[in-house]
Each structure stands twice: as C-alpha cells, then as structure tokens.
Short mmCIF file of C-alpha atoms in Angstrom, two decimals:
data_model
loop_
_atom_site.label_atom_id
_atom_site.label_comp_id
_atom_site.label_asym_id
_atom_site.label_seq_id
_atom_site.Cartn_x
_atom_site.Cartn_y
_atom_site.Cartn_z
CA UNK A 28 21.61 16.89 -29.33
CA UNK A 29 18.12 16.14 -27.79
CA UNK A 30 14.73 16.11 -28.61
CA UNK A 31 11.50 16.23 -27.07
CA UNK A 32 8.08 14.71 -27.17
CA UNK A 33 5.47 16.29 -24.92
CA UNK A 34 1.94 15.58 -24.25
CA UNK A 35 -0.93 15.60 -21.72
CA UNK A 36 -1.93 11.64 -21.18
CA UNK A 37 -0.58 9.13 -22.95
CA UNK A 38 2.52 7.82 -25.15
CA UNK A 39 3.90 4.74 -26.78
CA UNK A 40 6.62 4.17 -29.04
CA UNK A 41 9.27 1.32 -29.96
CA UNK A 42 12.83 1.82 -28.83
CA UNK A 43 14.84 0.51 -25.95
CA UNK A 44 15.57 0.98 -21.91
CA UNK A 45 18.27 -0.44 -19.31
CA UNK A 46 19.53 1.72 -16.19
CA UNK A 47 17.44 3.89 -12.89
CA UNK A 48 17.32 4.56 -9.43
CA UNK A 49 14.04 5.14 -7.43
CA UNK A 50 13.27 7.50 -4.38
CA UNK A 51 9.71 7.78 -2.18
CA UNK A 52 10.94 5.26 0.20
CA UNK A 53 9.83 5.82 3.92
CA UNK A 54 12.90 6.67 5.95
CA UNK A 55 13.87 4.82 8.82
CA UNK A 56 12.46 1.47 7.91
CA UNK A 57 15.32 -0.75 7.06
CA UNK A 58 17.05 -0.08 10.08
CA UNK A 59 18.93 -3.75 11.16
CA UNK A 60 16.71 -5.66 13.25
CA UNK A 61 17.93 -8.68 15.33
CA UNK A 62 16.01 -11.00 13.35
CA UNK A 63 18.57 -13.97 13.50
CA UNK A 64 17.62 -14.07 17.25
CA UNK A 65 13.46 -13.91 16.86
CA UNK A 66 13.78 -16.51 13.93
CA UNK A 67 16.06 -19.03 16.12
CA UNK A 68 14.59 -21.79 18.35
CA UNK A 69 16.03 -24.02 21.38
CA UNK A 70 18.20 -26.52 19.74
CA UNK A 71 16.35 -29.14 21.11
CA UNK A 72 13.26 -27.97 18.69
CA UNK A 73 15.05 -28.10 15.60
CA UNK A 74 14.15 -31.23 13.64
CA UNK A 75 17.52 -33.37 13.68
CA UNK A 76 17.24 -32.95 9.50
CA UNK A 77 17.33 -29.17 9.74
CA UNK A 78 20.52 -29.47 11.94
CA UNK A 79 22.12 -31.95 9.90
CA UNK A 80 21.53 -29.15 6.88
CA UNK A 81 22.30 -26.36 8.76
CA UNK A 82 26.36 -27.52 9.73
CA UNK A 83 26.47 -28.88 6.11
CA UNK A 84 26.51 -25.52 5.29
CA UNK A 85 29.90 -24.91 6.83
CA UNK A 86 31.36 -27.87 5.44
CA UNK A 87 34.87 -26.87 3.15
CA UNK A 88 33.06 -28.08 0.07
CA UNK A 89 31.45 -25.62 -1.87
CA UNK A 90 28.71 -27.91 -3.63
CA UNK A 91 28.00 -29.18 -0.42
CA UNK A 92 27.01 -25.86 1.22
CA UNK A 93 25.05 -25.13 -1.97
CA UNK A 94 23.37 -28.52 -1.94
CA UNK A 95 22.65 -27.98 2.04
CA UNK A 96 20.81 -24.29 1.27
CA UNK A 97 18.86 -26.16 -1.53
CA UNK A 98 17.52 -29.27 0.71
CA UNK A 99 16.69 -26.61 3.53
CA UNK A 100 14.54 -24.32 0.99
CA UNK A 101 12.97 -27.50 0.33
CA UNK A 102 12.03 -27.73 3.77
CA UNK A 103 10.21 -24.50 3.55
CA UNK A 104 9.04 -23.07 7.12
CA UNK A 105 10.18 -26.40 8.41
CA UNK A 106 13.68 -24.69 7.96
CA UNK A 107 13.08 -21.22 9.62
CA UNK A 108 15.30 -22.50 12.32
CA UNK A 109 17.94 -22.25 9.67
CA UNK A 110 17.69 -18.30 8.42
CA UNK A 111 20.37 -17.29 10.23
CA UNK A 112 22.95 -19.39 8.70
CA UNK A 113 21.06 -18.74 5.50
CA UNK A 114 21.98 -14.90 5.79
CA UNK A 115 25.65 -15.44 6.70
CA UNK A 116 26.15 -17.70 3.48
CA UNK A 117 24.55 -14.85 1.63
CA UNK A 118 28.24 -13.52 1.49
CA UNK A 119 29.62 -16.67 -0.16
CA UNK A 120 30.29 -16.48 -3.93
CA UNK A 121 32.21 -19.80 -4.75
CA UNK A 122 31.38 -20.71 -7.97
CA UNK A 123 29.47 -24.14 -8.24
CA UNK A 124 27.15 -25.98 -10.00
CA UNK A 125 23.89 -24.94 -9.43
CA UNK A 126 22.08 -26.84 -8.03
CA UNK A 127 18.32 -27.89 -8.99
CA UNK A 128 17.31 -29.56 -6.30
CA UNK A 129 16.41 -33.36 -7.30
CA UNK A 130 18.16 -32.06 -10.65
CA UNK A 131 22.20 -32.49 -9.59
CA UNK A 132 22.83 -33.23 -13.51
CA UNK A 133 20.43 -30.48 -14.78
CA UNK A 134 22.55 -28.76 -18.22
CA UNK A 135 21.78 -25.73 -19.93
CA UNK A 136 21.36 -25.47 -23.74
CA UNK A 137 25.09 -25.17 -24.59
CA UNK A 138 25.63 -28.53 -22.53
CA UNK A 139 27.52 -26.56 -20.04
CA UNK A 140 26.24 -26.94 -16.08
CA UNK A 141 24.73 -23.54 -15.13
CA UNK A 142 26.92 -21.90 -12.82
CA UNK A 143 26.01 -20.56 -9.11
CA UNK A 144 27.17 -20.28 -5.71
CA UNK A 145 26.79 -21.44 -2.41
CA UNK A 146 25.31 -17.66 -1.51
CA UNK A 147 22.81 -17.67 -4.73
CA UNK A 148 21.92 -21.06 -3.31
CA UNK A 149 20.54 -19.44 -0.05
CA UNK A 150 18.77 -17.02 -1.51
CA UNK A 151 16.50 -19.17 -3.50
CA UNK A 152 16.22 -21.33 -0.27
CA UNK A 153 15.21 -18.15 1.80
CA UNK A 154 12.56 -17.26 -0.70
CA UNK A 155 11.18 -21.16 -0.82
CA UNK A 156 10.96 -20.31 3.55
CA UNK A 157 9.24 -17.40 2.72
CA UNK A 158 7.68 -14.73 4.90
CA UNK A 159 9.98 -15.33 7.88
CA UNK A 160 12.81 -14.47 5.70
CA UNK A 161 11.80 -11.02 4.76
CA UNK A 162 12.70 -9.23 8.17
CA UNK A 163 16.36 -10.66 8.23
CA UNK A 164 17.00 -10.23 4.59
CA UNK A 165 15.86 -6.47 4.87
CA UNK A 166 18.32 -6.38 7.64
CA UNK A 167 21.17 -7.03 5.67
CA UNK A 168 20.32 -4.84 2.63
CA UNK A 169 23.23 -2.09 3.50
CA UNK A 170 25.43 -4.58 4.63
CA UNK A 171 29.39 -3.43 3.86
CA UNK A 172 29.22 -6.59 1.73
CA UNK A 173 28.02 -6.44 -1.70
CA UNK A 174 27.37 -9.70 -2.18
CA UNK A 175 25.18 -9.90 0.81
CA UNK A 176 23.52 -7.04 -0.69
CA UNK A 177 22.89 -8.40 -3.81
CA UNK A 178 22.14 -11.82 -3.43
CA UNK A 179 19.30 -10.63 -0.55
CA UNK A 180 18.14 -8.25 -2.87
CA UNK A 181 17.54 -11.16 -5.24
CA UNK A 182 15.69 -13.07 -3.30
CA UNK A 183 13.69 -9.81 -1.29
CA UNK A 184 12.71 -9.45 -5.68
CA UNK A 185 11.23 -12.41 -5.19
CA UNK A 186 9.21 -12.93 -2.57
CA UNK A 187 5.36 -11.27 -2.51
CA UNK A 188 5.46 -8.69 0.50
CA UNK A 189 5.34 -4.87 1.26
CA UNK A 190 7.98 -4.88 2.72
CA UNK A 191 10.20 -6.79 0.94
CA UNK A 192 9.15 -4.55 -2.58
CA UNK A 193 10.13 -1.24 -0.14
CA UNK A 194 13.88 -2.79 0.23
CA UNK A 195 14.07 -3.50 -3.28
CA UNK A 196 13.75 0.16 -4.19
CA UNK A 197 16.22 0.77 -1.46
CA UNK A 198 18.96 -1.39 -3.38
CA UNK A 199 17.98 0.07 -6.67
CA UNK A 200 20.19 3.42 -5.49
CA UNK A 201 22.99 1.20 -4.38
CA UNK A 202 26.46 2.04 -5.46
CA UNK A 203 27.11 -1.47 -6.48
CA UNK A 204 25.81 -1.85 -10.33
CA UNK A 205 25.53 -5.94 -9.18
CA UNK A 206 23.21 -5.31 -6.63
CA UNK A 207 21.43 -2.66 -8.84
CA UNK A 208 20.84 -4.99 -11.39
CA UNK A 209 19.47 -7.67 -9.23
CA UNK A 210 17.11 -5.00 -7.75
CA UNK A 211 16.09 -4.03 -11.54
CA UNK A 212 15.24 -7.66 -12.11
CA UNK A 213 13.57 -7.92 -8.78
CA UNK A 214 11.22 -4.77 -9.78
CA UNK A 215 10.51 -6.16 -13.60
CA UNK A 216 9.14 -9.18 -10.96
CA UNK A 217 6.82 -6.73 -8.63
CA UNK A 218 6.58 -4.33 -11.66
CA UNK A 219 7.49 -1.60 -9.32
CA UNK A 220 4.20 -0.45 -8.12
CA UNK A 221 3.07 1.90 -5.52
CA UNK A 222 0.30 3.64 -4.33
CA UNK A 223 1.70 6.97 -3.47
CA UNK A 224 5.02 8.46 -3.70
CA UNK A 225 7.17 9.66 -6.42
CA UNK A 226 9.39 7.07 -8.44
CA UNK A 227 13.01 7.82 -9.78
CA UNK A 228 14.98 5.78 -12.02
CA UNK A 229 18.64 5.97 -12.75
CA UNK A 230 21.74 4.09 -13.77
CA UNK A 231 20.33 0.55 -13.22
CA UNK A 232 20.75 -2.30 -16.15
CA UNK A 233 17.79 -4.20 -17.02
CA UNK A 234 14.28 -4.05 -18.30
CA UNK A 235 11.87 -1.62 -15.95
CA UNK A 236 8.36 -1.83 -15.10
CA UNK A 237 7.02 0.96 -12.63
CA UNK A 238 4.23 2.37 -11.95
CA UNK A 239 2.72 5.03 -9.46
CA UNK A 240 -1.19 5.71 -8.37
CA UNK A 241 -0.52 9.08 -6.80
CA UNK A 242 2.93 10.16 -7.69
CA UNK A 243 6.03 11.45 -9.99
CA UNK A 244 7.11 8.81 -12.49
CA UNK A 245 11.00 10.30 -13.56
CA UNK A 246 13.34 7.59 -15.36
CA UNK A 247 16.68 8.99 -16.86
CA UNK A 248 19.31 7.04 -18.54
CA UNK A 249 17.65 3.98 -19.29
CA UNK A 250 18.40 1.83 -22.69
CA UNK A 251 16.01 -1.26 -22.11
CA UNK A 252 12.46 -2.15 -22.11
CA UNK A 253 10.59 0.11 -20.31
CA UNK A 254 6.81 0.32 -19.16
CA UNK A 255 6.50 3.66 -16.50
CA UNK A 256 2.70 4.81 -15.73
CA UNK A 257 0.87 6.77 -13.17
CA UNK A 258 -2.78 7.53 -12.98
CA UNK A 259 -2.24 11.15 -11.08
CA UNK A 260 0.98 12.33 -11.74
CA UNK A 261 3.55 14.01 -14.18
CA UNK A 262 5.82 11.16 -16.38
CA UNK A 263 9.33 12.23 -17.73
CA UNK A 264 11.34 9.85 -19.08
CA UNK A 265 15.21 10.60 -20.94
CA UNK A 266 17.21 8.15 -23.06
CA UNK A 267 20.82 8.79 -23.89
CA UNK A 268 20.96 5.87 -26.38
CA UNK A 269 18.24 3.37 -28.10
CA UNK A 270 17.62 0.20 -29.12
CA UNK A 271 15.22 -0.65 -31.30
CA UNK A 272 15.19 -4.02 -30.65
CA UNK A 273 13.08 -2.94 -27.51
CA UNK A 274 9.92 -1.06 -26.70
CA UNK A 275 8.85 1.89 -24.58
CA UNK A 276 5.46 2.33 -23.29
CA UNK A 277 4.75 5.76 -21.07
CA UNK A 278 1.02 6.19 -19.69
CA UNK A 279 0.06 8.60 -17.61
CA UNK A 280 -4.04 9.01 -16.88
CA UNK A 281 -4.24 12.58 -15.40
CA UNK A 282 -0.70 13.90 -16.15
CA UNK A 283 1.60 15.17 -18.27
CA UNK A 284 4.04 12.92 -20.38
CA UNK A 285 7.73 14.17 -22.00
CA UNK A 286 9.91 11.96 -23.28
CA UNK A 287 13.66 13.20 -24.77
CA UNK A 288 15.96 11.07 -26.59
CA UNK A 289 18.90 11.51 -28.67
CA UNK A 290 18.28 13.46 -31.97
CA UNK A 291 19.32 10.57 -34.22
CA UNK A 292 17.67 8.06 -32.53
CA UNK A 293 16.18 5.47 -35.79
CA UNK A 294 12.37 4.71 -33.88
CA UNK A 295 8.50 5.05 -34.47
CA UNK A 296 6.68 7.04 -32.60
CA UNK A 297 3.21 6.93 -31.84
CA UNK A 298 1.38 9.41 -29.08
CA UNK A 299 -2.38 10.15 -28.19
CA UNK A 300 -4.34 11.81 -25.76
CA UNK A 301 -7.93 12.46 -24.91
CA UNK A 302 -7.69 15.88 -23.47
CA UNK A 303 -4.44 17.94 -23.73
CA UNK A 304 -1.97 18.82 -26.44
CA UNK A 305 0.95 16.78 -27.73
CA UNK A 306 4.14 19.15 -28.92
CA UNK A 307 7.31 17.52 -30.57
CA UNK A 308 11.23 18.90 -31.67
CA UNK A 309 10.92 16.03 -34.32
CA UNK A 310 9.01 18.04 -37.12
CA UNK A 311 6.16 15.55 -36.93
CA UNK A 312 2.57 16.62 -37.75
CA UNK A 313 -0.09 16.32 -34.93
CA UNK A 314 -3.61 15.34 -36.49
CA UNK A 315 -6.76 16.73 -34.19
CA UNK A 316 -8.76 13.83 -33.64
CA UNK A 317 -12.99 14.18 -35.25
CA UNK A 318 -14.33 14.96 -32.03
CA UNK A 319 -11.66 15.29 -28.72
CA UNK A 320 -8.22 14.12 -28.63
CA UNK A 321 -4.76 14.71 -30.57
CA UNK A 322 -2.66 11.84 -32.02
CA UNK A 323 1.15 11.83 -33.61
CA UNK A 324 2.62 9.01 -35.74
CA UNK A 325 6.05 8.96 -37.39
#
C-alpha cells in the first residue's frame, strides 16, 4: 500500500532515492556524425609524441594502452589528432591498474591498486581534450556496444557543454543499467538542469539531482538521494522503497508537488507552502501558518 503527500509549492523530507529515466530531449540530434574524419589531421601534422601514443594504444598489453590514453589526455588539445583511436578503445574493458598519470603506484585505502581499463582510460583522456571530444563521443552514444556506451557516457557526464548534458539524458533511458548508472552519475555532475522541457526519471541507480525552469519534473522508482525542482511546473515523485540513511528534497516555485511512498515507510516529513494547500494519507495534522502559508511536520 501507498500513500500520498500533496501540496502546492514546496516539500522536504529525509528518506532515500536511486533509479530514473528522463524524456524532453530534442529528436534528431544525436544522429552519428563523421567526427573521426573532421577531428583527424595529415599525418605529417601530428606531433611525432602524439603518434608514438596513438599506436601504443594498440599494443597487446593492456596497461600499456591504458598508460598511452592517460599520457595523450595529458596532452590535452595537443592530442585531438588522437580522438579517433580514443573512441575505438572506448570498447575495451581489460581490467588494469588504473592509471594516475605520474601516479603508476597510486593505492586505494584497502592497499589494493584501484582497478580500470584501457576503455575507462580513454574516457578520462577524452574529457582532459575536451570540447573536440564532445561531437564524436555523442556519436557513439547508441552504439550496439555497451561499453562504448557507457564509458562515453562517462566522460560526455563530465565535460561542461550543451550538448554533451543533452546525450547524457539520452543514455539515462538506455537498456543497459551500466550505462544508466554512469549517466545518473554524470547528471548528479550537471545536476540535470534545463531550461524548458519536461524531465522523467526511471529505473536508474544512483543519487539524482534535476531540475527544470519551465517544465514537468516526474521521478518514479527511485531509492537514493534525490533533489528534483522546477520553478513553473508540476513535481511528482514515487518511491517503492526508502532509506533513511538518505534525503529527499522536492521544490517546486509555481507548481504543484505529490510525493507517494510505501505505507510503512519509517521517515520525517516536513512540507510548506506560501500559497496553496498541503493534503496527506498519513493522518498528519496541517497547521495554517499566522498570516499565509500551510506547514506539516511528522
């Protein structure tokens, strides 16, 4: 059994969110472009470093193509030569040491070497290239590999462009919960905004920031921590589990606000608005505030 907490403009409480999908996205703009052949230059142009990187990432050894992404994201835009071999390694998912570069011997906590691959590898080097990346990256965002797909949603989570924030919502409805979950992260990064168009979130593990200007906010199935606001715009968010151990913060400006979870849930709730009502399944009192406004605590 359910229950519901509706109100006009604004709710917080202290529970727990983890899984979504999002819609809005303008059709037709990921379509594959041939960015591998805009971002290439004679080989004469290449600097002779940025070649010498660029075959090491062929070689049979898998620390050694990881290594090879690494030194070319060091190169930055020095390396743009290199994105298209970049993108193909996207697909490789040996597992290796990863590699900090200048840090070979880096160790975690547990004294274990952090593990990676040669594909995560080029993703972090694509983002340290930057803005030429973005195009080819988007290109290979519905790639029949999932790897490809998740590993260039990674780094598209990353890096600070329009477009690159448009593709991650496009991977957040993958089919793949890997590549979901890298676009979750990726969003918690951008915290999901946009200016107009409705947001959807569904099925994707993670903590979830989003918000909307003009627009729908709708998240169902979450069970992490979750901040979802829009200034103009209805907010409906549905939990089929807690945890308390997280938070949930849902503000909406000029909008309504309904939140359902599970009738057992163990949480504190705590709801206001300025102009509107607040209603509740829960049994809990709502005090009218001295002059405007309603509130709810329990």
């Amino acid at each position: 059994m359910i229950k519901k907490l509706v109100l006009a403009a604004m709710l917080f409480s202290g529970l727990l969110i983890v899984l979504y999908t999002f819609e809005g996205v303008r059709a037709g703009l990921f379509e594959p472009v041939a960015a591998a052949a805009q971002q290439q230059q004679n080989a004469g142009d290449i600097p002779a470093d940025v070649v010498e990187k660029i075959k090491l990432l062929e070689s049979t050894n898998a620390t050694e193509r990881a290594e090879a992404a690494c030194a070319l994201g060091e190169m930055k835009q020095r390396a743009v030569p290199a994105i298209p071999a970049l993108i193909k390694l996207l697909a490789d998912d040996t597992s290796t040491r990863k590699v900090y570069c200048g840090e070979r011997n880096w160790r975690g906590g547990s004294g274990e070497f952090e593990k990676s691959s040669p594909g995560e590898q080029a993703a972090e080097a694509l983002v340290l290239i930057g803005e030429p990346s973005v195009e080819p990256l988007v290109s290979v965002i519905k790639s029949d590999d999932w790897r490809v797909r998740a590993n260039a949603t990674s780094a598209l989570g990353i890096i600070k462009d329009a477009r690159a924030t448009e593709a991650v919502l496009v991977s957040v409805k993958d089919q793949d919960w890997r590549v979901r979950e890298k676009a979750a992260w990726g969003l918690g990064l951008k915290r999901g905004e946009l200016i107009n168009g409705g947001i959807e979130i569904s099925g994707v593990a993670g903590d979830v920031r989003a918000s909307s200007i003009n627009g729908r906010v709708q998240a169902r199935g979450l069970t992490g921590e979750a901040r979802l606001s829009t200034i103009n715009g209805r907010l409906e968010a549905t939990f089929d589990r807690l945890d308390v151990s997280k938070a949930i913060s849902l503000n909406s400006v000029n909008g309504s606000v309904a939140l359902t979870i599970p009738s057992d849930s163990n949480a504190e709730l705590k709801a206001n608005t300025v102009h509107g009502g607040i209603s509740n399944d829960f049994g809990l009192p709502v005090r009218r505030g001295k002059y405007v406004g309603r509130d709810l605590s329990g």
